[in-house]
Coordinates of C-alpha atoms and ligand atoms in Angstrom, one line a residue:
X1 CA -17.4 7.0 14.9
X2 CA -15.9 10.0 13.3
X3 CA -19.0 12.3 13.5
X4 CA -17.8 14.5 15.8
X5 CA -19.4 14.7 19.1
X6 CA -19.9 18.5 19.4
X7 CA -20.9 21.4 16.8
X8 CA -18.0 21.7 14.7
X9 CA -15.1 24.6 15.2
X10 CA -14.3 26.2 12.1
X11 CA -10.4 25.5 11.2
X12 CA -7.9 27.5 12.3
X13 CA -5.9 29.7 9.9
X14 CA -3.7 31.4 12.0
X15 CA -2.4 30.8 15.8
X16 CA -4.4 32.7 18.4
X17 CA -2.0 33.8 21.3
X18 CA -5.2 34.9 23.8
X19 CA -6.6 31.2 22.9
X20 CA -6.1 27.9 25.2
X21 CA -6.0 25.1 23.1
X22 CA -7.4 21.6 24.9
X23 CA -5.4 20.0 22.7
X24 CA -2.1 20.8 20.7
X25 CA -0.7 18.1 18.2
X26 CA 3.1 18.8 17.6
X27 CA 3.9 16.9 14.6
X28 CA 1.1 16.1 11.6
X29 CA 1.9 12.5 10.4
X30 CA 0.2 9.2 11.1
X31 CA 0.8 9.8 14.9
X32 CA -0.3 13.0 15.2
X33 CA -3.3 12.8 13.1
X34 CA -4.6 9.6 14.9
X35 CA -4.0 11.1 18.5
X36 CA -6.2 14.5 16.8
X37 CA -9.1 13.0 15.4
X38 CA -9.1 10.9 18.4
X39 CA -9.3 13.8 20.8
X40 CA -11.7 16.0 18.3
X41 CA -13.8 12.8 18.4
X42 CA -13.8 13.1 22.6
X43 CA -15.5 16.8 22.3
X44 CA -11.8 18.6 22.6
X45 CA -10.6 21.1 20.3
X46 CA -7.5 20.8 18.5
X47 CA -4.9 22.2 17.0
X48 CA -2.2 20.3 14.6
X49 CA 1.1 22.3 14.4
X50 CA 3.1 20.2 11.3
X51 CA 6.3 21.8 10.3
X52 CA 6.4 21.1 6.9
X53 CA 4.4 23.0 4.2
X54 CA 1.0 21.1 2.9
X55 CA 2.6 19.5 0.2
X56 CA 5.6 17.5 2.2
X57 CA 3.3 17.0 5.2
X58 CA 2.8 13.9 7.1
X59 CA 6.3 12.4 7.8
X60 CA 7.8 9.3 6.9
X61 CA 3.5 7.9 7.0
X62 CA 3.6 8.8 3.9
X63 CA 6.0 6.2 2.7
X64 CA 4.8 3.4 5.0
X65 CA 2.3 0.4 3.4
X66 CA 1.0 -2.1 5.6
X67 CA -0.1 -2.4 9.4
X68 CA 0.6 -5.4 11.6
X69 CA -2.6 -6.2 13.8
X70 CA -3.4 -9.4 15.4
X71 CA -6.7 -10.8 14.3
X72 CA -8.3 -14.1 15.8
X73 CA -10.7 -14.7 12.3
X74 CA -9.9 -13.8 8.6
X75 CA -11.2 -10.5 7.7
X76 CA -12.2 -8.6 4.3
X77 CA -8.2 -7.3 4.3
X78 CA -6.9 -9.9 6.0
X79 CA -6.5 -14.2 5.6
X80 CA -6.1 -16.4 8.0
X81 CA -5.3 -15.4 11.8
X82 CA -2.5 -14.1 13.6
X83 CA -3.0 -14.3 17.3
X84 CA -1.9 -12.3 20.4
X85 CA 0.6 -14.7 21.2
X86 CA 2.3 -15.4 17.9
X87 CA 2.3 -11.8 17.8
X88 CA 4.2 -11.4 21.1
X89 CA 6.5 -14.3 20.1
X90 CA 7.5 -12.6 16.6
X91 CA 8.1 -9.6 18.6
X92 CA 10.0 -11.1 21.5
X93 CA 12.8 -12.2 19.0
X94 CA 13.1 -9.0 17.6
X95 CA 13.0 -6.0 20.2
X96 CA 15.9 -6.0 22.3
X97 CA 17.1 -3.7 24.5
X98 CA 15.1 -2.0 27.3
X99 CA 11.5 -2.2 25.9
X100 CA 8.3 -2.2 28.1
X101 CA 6.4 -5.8 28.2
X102 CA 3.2 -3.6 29.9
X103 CA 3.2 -1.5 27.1
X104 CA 3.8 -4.1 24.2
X105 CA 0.8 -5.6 25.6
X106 CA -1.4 -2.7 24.6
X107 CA 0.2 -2.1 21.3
X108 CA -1.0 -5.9 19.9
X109 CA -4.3 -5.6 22.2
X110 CA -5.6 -2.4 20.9
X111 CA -3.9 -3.2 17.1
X112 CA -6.8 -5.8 16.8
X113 CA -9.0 -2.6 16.7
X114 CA -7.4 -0.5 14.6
X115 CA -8.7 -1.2 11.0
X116 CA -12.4 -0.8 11.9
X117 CA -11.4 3.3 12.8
X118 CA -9.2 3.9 10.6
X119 CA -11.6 2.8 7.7
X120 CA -14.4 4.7 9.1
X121 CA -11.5 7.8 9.2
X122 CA -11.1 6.7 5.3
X123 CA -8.4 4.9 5.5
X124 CA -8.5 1.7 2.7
X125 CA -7.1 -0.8 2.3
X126 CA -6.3 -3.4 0.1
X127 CA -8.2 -6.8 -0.3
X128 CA -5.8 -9.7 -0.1
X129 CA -6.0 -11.2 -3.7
X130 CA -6.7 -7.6 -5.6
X131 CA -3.7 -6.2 -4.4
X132 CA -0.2 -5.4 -6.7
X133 CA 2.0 -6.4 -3.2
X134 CA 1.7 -10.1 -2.2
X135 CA -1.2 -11.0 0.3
X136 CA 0.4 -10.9 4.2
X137 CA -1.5 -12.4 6.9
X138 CA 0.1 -10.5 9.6
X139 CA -0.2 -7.1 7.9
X140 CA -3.0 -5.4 5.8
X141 CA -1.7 -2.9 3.1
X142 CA -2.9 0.3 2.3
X143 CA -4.3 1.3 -0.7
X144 CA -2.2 4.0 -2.1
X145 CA -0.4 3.5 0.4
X146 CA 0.8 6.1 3.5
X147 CA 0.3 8.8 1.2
X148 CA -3.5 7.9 0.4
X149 CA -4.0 7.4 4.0
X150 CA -2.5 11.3 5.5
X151 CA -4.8 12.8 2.4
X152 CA -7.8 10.9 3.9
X153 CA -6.8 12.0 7.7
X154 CA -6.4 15.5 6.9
X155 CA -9.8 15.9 5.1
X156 CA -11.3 13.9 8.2
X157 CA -9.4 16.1 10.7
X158 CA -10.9 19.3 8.5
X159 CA -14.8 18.2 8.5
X160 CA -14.3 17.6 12.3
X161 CA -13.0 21.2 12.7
X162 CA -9.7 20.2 13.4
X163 CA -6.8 23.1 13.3
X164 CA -3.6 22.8 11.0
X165 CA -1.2 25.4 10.6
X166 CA 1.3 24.0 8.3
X167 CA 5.5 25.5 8.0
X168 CA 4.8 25.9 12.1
X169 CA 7.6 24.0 13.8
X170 CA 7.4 23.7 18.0
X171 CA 10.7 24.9 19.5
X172 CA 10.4 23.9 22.4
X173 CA 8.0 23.1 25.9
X174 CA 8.0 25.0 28.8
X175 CA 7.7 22.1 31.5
X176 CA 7.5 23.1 35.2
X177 CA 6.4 20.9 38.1
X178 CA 5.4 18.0 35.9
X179 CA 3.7 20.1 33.8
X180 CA 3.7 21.6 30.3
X181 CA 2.9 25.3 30.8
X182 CA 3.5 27.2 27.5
X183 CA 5.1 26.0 24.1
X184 CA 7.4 28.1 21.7
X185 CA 6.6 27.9 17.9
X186 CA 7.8 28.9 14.7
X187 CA 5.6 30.2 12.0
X188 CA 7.4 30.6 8.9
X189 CA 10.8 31.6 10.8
X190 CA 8.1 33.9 13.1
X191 CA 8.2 33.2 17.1
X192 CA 5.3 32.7 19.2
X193 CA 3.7 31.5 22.3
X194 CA 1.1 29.0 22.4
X195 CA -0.9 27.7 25.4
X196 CA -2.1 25.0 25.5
X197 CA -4.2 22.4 28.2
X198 CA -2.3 19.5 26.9
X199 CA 0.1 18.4 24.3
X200 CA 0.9 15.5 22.7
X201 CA 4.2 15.4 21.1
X202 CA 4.2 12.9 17.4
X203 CA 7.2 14.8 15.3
X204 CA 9.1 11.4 15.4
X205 CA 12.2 10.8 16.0
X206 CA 16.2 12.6 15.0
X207 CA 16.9 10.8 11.6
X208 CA 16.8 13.2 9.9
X209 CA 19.5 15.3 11.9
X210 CA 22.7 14.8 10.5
X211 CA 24.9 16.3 12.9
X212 CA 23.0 14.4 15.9
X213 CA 24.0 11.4 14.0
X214 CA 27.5 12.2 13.6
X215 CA 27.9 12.0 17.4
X216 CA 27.5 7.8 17.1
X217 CA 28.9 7.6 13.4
X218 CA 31.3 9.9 12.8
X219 CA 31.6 11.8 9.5
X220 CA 30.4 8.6 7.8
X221 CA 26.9 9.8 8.4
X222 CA 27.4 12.6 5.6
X223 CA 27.1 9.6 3.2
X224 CA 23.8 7.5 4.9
X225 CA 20.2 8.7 2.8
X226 CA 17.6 9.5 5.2
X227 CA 14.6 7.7 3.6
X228 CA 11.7 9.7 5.3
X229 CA 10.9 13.2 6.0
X230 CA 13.7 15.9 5.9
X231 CA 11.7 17.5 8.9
X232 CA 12.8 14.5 11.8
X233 CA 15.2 16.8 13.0
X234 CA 14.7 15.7 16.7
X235 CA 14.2 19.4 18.4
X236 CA 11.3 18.1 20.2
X237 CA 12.6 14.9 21.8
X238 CA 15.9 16.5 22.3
X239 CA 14.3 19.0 24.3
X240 CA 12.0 17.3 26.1
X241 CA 15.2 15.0 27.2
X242 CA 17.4 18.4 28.3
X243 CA 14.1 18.8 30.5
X244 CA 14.4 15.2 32.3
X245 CA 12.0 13.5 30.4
X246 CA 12.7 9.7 30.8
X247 CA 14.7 8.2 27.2
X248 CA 14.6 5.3 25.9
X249 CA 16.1 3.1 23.4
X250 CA 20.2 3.3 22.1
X251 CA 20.8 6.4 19.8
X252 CA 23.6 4.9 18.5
X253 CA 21.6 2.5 16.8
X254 CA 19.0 3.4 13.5
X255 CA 17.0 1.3 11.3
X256 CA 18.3 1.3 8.2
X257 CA 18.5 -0.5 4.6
X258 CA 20.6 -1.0 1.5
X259 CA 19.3 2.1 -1.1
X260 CA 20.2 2.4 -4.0
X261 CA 23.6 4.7 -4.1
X262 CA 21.4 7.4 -6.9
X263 CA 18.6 7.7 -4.4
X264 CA 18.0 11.8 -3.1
X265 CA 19.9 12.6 0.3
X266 CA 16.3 12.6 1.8
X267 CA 12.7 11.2 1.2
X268 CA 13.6 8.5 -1.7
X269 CA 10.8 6.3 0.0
X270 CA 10.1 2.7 -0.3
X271 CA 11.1 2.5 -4.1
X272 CA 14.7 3.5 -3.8
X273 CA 15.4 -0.2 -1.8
X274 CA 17.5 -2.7 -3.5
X275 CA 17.4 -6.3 -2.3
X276 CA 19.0 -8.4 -5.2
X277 CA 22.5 -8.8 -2.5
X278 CA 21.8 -13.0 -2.4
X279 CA 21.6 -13.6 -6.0
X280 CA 25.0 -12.3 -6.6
X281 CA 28.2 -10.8 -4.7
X282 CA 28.8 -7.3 -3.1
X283 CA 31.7 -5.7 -3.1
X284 CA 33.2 -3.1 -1.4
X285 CA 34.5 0.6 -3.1
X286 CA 37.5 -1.9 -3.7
X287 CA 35.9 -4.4 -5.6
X288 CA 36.3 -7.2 -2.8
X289 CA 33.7 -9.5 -1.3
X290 CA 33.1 -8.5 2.6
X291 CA 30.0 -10.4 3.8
X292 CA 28.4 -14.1 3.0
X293 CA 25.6 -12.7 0.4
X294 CA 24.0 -15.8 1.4
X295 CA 23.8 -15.3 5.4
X296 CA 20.3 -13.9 5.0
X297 CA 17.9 -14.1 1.9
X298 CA 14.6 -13.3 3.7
X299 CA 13.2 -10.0 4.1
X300 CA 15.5 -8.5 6.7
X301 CA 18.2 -9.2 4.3
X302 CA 17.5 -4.8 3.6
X303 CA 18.2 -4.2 7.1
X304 CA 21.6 -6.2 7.2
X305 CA 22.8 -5.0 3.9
X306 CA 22.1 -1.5 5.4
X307 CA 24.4 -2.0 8.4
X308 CA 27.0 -3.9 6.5
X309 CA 27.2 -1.0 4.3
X310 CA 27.1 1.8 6.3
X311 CA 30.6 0.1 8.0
X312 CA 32.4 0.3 4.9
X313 CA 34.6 2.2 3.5
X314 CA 33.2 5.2 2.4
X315 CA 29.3 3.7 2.9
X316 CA 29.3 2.2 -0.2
X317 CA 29.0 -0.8 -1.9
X318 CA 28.0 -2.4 -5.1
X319 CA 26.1 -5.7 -6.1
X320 CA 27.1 -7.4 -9.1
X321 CA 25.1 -10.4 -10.8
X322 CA 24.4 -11.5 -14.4
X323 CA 20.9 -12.7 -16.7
X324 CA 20.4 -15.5 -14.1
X325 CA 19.4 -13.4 -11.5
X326 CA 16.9 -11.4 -13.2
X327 CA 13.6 -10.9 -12.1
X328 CA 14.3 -12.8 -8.6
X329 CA 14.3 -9.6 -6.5
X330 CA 12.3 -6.4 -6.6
X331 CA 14.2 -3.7 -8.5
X332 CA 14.7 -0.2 -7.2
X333 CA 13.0 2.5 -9.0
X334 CA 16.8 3.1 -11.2
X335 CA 17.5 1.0 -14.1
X336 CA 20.0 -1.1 -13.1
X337 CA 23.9 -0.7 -14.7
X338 CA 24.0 -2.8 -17.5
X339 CA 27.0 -4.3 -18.9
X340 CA 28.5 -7.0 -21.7
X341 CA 31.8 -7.8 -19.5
X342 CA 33.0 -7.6 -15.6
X343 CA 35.6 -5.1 -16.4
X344 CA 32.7 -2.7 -18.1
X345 CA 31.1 -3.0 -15.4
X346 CA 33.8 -2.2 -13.3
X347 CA 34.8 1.2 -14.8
X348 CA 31.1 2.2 -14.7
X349 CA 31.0 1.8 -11.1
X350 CA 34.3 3.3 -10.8
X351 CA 35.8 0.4 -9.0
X352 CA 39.3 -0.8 -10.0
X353 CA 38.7 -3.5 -13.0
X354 CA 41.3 -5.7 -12.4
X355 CA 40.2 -6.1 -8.7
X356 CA 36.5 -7.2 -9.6
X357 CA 37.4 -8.9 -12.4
X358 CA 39.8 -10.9 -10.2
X359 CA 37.2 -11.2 -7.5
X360 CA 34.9 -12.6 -9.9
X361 CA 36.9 -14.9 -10.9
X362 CA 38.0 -16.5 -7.5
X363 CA 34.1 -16.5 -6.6
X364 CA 33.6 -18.3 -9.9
X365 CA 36.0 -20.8 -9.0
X366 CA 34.2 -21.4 -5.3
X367 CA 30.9 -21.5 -6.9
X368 CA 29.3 -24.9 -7.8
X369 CA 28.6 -25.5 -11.6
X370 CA 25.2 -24.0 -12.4
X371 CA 22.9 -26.2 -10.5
X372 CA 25.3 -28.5 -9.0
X373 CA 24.0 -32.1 -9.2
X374 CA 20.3 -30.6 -9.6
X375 CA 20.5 -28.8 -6.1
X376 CA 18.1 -25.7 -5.5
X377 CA 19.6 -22.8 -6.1
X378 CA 19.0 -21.8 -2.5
X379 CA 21.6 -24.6 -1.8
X380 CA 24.2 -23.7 -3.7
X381 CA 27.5 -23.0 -1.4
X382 CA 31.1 -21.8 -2.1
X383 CA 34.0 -23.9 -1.1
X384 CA 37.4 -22.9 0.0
X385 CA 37.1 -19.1 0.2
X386 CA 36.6 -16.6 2.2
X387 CA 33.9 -15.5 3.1
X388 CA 32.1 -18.3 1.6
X389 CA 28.5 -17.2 0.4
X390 CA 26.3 -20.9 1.6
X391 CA 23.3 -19.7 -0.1
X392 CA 22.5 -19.1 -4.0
X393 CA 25.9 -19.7 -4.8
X394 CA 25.8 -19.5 -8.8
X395 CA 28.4 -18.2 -10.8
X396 CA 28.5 -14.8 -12.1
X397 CA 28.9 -16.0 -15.9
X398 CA 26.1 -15.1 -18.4
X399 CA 25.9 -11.4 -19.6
X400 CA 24.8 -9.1 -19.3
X401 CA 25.9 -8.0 -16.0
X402 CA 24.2 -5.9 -14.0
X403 CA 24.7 -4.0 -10.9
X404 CA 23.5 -1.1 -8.0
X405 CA 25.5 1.0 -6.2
X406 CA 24.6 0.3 -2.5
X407 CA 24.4 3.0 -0.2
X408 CA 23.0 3.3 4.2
X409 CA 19.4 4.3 4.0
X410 CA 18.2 5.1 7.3
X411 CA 14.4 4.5 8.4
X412 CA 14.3 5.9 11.9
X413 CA 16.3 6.3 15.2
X414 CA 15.8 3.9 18.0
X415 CA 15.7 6.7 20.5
X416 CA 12.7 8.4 22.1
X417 CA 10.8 9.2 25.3
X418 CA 9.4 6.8 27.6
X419 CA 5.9 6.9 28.1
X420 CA 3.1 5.1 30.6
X421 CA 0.1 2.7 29.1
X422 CA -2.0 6.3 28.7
X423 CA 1.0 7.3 26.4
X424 CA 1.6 10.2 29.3
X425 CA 6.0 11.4 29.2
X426 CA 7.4 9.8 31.6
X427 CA 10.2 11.9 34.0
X428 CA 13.5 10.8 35.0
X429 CA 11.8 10.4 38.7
X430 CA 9.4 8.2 37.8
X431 CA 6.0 10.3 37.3
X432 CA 4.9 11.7 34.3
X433 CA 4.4 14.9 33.2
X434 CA 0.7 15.6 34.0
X435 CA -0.5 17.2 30.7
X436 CA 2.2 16.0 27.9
X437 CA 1.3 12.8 26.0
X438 CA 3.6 11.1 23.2
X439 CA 2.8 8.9 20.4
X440 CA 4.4 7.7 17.2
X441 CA 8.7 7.2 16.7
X442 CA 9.0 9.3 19.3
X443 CA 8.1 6.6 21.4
X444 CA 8.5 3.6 19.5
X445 CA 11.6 2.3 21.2
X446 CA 9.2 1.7 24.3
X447 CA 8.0 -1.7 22.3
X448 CA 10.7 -2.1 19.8
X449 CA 14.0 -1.0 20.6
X450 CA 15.6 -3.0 18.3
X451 CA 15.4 -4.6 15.3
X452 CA 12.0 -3.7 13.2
X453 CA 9.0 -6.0 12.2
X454 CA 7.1 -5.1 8.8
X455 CA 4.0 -2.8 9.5
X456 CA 4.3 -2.2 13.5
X457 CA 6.0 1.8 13.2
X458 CA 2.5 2.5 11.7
X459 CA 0.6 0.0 14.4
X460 CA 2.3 2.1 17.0
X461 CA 1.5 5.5 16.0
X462 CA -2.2 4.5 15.2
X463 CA -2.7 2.7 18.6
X464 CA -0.6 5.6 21.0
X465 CA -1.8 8.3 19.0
X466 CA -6.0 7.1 20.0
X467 CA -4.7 6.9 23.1
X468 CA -3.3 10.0 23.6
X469 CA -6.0 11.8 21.9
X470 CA -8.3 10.4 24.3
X471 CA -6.4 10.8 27.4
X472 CA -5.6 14.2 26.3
X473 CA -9.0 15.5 25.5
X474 CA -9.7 14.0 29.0
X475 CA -7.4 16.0 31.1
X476 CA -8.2 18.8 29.1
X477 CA -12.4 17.9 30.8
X478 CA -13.8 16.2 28.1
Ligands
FAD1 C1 10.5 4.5 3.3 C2 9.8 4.1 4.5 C3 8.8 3.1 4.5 C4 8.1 2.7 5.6 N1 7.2 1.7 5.5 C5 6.5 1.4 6.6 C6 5.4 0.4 6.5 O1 5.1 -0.1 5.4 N2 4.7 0.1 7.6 C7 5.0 0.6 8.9 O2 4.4 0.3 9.8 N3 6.0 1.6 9.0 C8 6.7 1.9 7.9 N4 7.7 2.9 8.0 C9 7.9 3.5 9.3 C10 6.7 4.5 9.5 O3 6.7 5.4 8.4 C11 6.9 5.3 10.8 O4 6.9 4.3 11.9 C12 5.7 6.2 11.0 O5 5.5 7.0 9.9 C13 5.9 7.1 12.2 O6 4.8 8.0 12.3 P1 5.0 9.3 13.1 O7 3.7 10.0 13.0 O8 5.5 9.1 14.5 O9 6.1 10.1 12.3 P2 6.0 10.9 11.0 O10 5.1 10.3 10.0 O11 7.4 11.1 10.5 O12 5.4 12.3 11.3 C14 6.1 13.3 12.1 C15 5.6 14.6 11.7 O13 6.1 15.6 12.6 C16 6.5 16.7 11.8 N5 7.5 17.4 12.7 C17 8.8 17.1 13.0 N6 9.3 18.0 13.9 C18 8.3 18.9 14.1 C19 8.3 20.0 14.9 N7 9.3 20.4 15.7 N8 7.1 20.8 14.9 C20 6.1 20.4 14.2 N9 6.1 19.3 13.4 C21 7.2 18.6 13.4 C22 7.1 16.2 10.5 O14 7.0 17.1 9.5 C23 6.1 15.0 10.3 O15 5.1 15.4 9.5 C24 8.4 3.3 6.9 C25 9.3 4.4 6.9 C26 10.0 4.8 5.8 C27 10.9 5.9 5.9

């Protein structure tokens, strides 16, 4: 499946301005990688431009863990099933917004083929009772993770004489008459022309781009984390939208989670999450209670914590609990503040004392006795203040007391192009640009506008990116 189906190309160290290129990759993470072995695979030859150097590339991929993919029997990294329709239904109540049914379709269709290529690319994954994450039965997790899996694409991509020129960022597309005629590069801060028969564009989305995200957030963006790539600076998509390339999806809207307030401005990853917000209170840089920590104690509890937080003041927040709560949640890769009295506490956050001591102390009162009449936990709800926390309502009473500073941690962008079911751009009139193909968060919004479901950014990027490798290398005559 991977052999490659011609005499292999040696790889390309540097660009070749009298070369056309059948294929050119803008963008070397999960995306891009897919939709170039895919083409290499179809007899084209291809070139990866990835603007990072080696060491940072492949994107936010390399953070992700698991892939959603319907299956109708259990499987070697999968239990049970998980068919197309409870696929569709789990997606239905998430997506929102202006997504394409036509091309949802092909995303869960084609996800039920996924594994079999990727693991024959040398991707692996984990088996469901060996693994350190608990065993999913929608989603199979890597084994090392996004990381492992970029290392094994880019040593397929080389033995199939794929091109890479790393620190190469595309400028911008020259698109005339539906068609992409000529794209602007930078090598190391050095400007050149490529040509190229056809391009598909997988540099992801504008997360990364701080002043972009100012224009929906205001200055409170200077205080989100980006949790991917520093390199999703959006100069692609914005240029292929100044060019009337179809959008999709709100940019005013990102995916993001509660980090931990000590994790780097960018790339922090997976570990920097903090989810511990239901078995305590959060409090605001005032040390008040602004949200019922017991509205949501399932997994997208992250997301809503993220949203919360980036609305108040300042975009941060902490969670405070005591000894009861440990080990219920997954920590965050920081040790978490520790201390023998609320007030402590308090000044180590650099709250006011008196306030969280005070707010402590009313939510004390509210909260049932510890195990109230031998209730679960989970049904333990305040009374008489507001707002009430109806969930894991214990008091904060048993030291030590621990907290996190909470800050925004943002994922991805919900904005991108709109593409057809052969993952061709589409144009503001309707028809698609003839030789540009998209794949990845820079089209994700076309299934998932909204809202996020574990494991399907990677599901995207591996189906569109096979499909516009293949629908690349087949305009380009192969
Ligand atoms: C912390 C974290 C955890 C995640 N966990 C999961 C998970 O478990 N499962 C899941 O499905 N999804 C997960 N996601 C989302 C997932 O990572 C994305 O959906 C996926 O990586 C998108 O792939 P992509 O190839 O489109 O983008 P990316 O992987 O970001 O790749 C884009 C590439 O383009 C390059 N680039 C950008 N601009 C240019 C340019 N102008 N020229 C050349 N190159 C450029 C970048 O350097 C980058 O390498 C996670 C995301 C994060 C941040």
């Amino acid at each position: 499946m991977c052999n490659p189906p011609m005499p292999l190309s040696p790889p390309l160290a540097a660009l070749d301005p009298l070369r056309i290129y059948d294929v050119l990759i803008l963008g070397g993470g999960n995306a891009g990688l897919c939709a170039a072995i895919a083409a290499r695979q179809a007899g084209a030859s291809v070139l990866v431009l990835e603007q990072a150097p080696r060491s940072l590339r492949g994107g936010n991929s390399r953070h992700a863990r698991n892939f959603r993919v319907m299956h109708d029997a259990p499987s070697e990294y999968l239990h049970a099933v998980y068919r197309r329709n409870e696929y569709w239904n789990d997606l239905a109540q998430v997506r929102g917004g202006n997504v394409d049914e036509g091309i949802a379709r092909v995303l869960i269709t084609e996800s039920a083929r996924v594994i079999p290529w990727m693991t024959d690319c040398g991707a692996r994954f984990e088996r469901p009772q060996s693994g350190v994450l608990t065993a999913s039965r929608k989603t199979a997790f890597l084994l090392g993770g996004g990381k492992a899996l970029l290392n094994a694409y880019y040593r397929t991509a080389q033995r199939l004489g794929i091109g890479i020129l790393y620190g190469t960022e595309a400028l911008s597309l020259r698109i005339k008459d539906h068609v992409a005629r000529e794209i602007t590069v930078s090598t190391h801060g050095h400007a050149q022309t490529v040509r190229a028969k056809t391009v598909v564009v997988a540099s992801g989305s504008f997360q990364a781009n701080v002043g972009w995200l100012k224009r929906y957030w205001g200055e409170a963006a200077d205080h989100f984390s980006i949790r991917g790539t520093v390199y999703a600076n959006g100069r692609v998509l914005a240029n292929l939208l100044d060019q009337g390339a179809a959008s999709i999806g709100n940019p005013a809207t990102c995916h993001m989670v509660a980090v931990d307030g000590r994790a780097p401005k960018y790339d922090g990853g997976i570990v920097t999450r903090v989810g511990c917000m239901p078995f305590g209170i959060v409090v605001d840089r005032n040390g008040r209670r602004f949200y019922d920590e017991g509205a949501n104690i399932g997994p997208s509890r992250y997301s809503l914590w993220g949203q919360l937080v980036a609305r108040s003041p300042g975009q941060v927040a902490y969670a405070v609990s005591d000894a009861k709560a440990a080990g219920l949640f997954r920590p965050s890769i920081y040790p978490p503040i520790q201390a023998r009295t609320i007030a402590e506490l308090a000044r180590r956050f650099a709250v006011d004392a008196d306030t969280l001591v005070e707010t402590v102390r009313t939510f004390n009162q509210a909260a049932g006795p510890v195990l109230a009449g031998g209730a679960a936990p989970s049904a333990c709800r305040t009374e008489g203040i507001t707002p009430p926390k109806t969930r894991w309502a214990l008091r904060i009473d048993t030291p030590p007391f621990t907290g996190y500073p909470l800050r925004p941690g943002v994922t991805f962008s919900y904005l991108g192009v709109k593409v057809d079911e052969r993952a061709r751009v589409l144009m503001t009139d309707g028809r698609p640009a003839a030789n540009v193909f998209a794949s990845g968060s820079i089209m994700a919004a076309n299934v998932i506008g909204q809202g996020y479901l574990a494991g399907i950014g990677m599901t995207i990027g591996t189906v569109f990116g096979r499909i516009a490798g293949r629908e690349a290398a087949r305009y380009a005559g192969y």
